[in-house]
XYZ file of C-alpha atoms in Angstrom:
164
model
C 196.631 -42.813 -78.750
C 194.592 -45.149 -81.044
C 197.808 -46.952 -81.856
C 198.571 -47.355 -78.175
C 195.171 -48.924 -77.605
C 195.837 -51.237 -80.485
C 199.037 -52.281 -79.301
C 197.682 -52.784 -75.622
C 194.810 -55.098 -77.093
C 197.499 -56.871 -79.082
C 199.569 -57.521 -75.868
C 196.521 -58.775 -74.062
C 195.644 -61.097 -76.912
C 199.378 -62.393 -76.903
C 199.292 -63.005 -73.224
C 195.894 -64.841 -73.530
C 197.482 -67.101 -76.160
C 200.489 -67.468 -73.886
C 198.273 -68.586 -71.117
C 196.507 -71.180 -73.579
C 199.888 -72.570 -74.411
C 201.123 -72.580 -70.960
C 198.089 -74.501 -69.657
C 198.698 -77.110 -72.299
C 202.251 -77.227 -71.189
C 201.449 -77.766 -67.722
C 199.073 -80.342 -68.415
C 201.737 -82.132 -70.754
C 204.249 -81.879 -67.747
C 201.982 -83.546 -65.414
C 201.299 -86.377 -67.913
C 205.303 -86.567 -68.233
C 205.491 -86.700 -64.405
C 203.135 -89.774 -64.336
C 204.925 -91.556 -67.134
C 208.332 -91.033 -65.199
C 206.763 -92.234 -61.963
C 205.315 -95.381 -63.733
C 208.597 -95.775 -65.557
C 206.722 -95.914 -68.937
C 209.716 -94.526 -70.842
C 208.351 -95.548 -74.262
C 205.433 -92.910 -73.600
C 208.114 -90.365 -73.499
C 208.773 -90.590 -77.152
C 205.368 -88.809 -77.896
C 205.583 -86.545 -74.979
C 209.016 -84.811 -75.661
C 208.074 -83.672 -79.326
C 204.978 -82.310 -78.056
C 206.724 -80.628 -75.135
C 209.282 -79.075 -77.530
C 206.528 -77.897 -79.805
C 204.775 -75.976 -76.953
C 208.068 -74.556 -75.836
C 208.821 -73.388 -79.165
C 205.216 -71.620 -79.214
C 205.869 -70.090 -75.893
C 209.159 -68.355 -77.288
C 207.448 -67.250 -80.422
C 204.586 -65.591 -78.443
C 207.104 -64.133 -76.023
C 209.033 -62.502 -79.111
C 205.743 -61.230 -80.306
C 204.744 -59.718 -76.963
C 208.203 -58.227 -76.695
C 207.834 -56.508 -80.188
C 204.523 -55.172 -79.240
C 205.952 -53.751 -75.990
C 208.885 -52.108 -77.813
C 206.271 -50.568 -80.284
C 204.748 -48.779 -77.126
C 208.493 -47.804 -75.987
C 208.361 -50.264 -73.224
C 210.886 -52.905 -72.281
C 209.891 -56.657 -72.507
C 210.303 -57.283 -68.694
C 208.651 -56.793 -65.345
C 209.304 -53.158 -65.267
C 207.853 -52.710 -68.920
C 204.650 -54.537 -67.733
C 204.377 -52.342 -64.603
C 204.549 -49.284 -66.971
C 202.031 -50.733 -69.253
C 199.721 -51.413 -66.168
C 200.191 -47.843 -64.941
C 199.197 -46.312 -68.308
C 196.225 -48.810 -68.400
C 195.243 -48.773 -64.780
C 191.472 -49.321 -65.838
C 192.342 -52.467 -67.781
C 191.920 -55.023 -65.004
C 191.666 -57.873 -67.556
C 195.117 -57.276 -68.740
C 196.743 -57.345 -65.175
C 194.656 -60.331 -64.337
C 195.880 -62.126 -67.558
C 199.466 -61.345 -66.674
C 199.092 -62.618 -63.242
C 197.738 -65.759 -64.524
C 200.461 -66.300 -66.937
C 203.081 -65.734 -64.299
C 201.492 -68.348 -62.031
C 201.178 -70.739 -64.946
C 204.813 -70.226 -65.714
C 205.857 -70.882 -62.109
C 204.011 -74.006 -61.918
C 205.276 -75.203 -65.373
C 208.826 -74.409 -63.944
C 208.395 -76.211 -60.952
C 206.925 -79.436 -62.587
C 209.693 -79.329 -65.138
C 212.318 -79.241 -62.239
C 210.390 -82.118 -60.523
C 210.467 -84.162 -63.681
C 214.181 -83.360 -64.078
C 214.761 -84.879 -60.462
C 212.740 -87.961 -61.398
C 214.738 -88.463 -64.695
C 217.989 -87.979 -62.712
C 216.927 -90.447 -60.028
C 216.023 -93.130 -62.843
C 219.336 -92.527 -64.529
C 221.031 -93.043 -61.129
C 219.169 -96.408 -60.637
C 220.255 -97.329 -64.219
C 223.788 -96.450 -63.512
C 223.821 -98.402 -60.355
C 222.465 -101.658 -62.235
C 225.128 -101.251 -64.880
C 227.883 -100.840 -62.349
C 226.711 -104.038 -60.533
C 226.653 -105.850 -63.973
C 230.042 -104.361 -65.120
C 232.041 -104.896 -61.767
C 230.229 -108.263 -61.262
C 230.226 -110.314 -58.407
C 231.066 -114.068 -58.875
C 230.780 -113.945 -62.643
C 232.345 -110.938 -63.972
C 229.371 -109.904 -66.214
C 231.609 -107.463 -67.918
C 233.582 -110.274 -69.262
C 230.573 -112.308 -70.086
C 229.007 -110.216 -72.852
C 230.491 -108.286 -75.824
C 229.730 -104.990 -77.214
C 227.083 -106.554 -79.382
C 225.224 -107.875 -76.262
C 226.100 -111.454 -77.153
C 227.724 -113.924 -74.591
C 231.553 -114.193 -74.846
C 231.321 -117.434 -73.114
C 231.437 -120.369 -75.557
C 229.914 -123.664 -74.650
C 232.038 -126.628 -74.988
C 230.677 -128.556 -78.048
C 233.451 -130.739 -78.484
C 233.702 -134.359 -76.788
C 235.926 -133.244 -74.052
C 237.573 -136.061 -71.976
C 236.606 -139.593 -73.025
C 236.832 -142.090 -70.403
C 237.111 -145.522 -71.535
């Protein structure tokens, strides 16, 4: 029974750690959203690695929680958590922590989805601008610039026609 209490305390600690990481992720996703809205793509260079690091921590903590659940003979899913709550019905803090984690996870998922929509909208705008440049109107921009970004049109440096 003592091992069960230890594993339950360990699971609660892991969930608390997951909450901390998830709060940081939600905050970072909010920052990312503002960067995307303000079209400050250079700031994404610092946000993206931080986001990836937080997501790695989430996965790591999830695995740890899964191992602790397995040690109790429970599955690492909603059914396993319900069974854990049933056997620890007096542990209100555990149930509250789990609900907080689920709520934060839902918020992070929604923010990530919204950020993806913002990114896709910006990509569509960029593609439309490229299409205009490549199809050209009066100037055929696609034939004006080479792959190196330099103009293909050469100015006439010769003397041309001399009237005289």
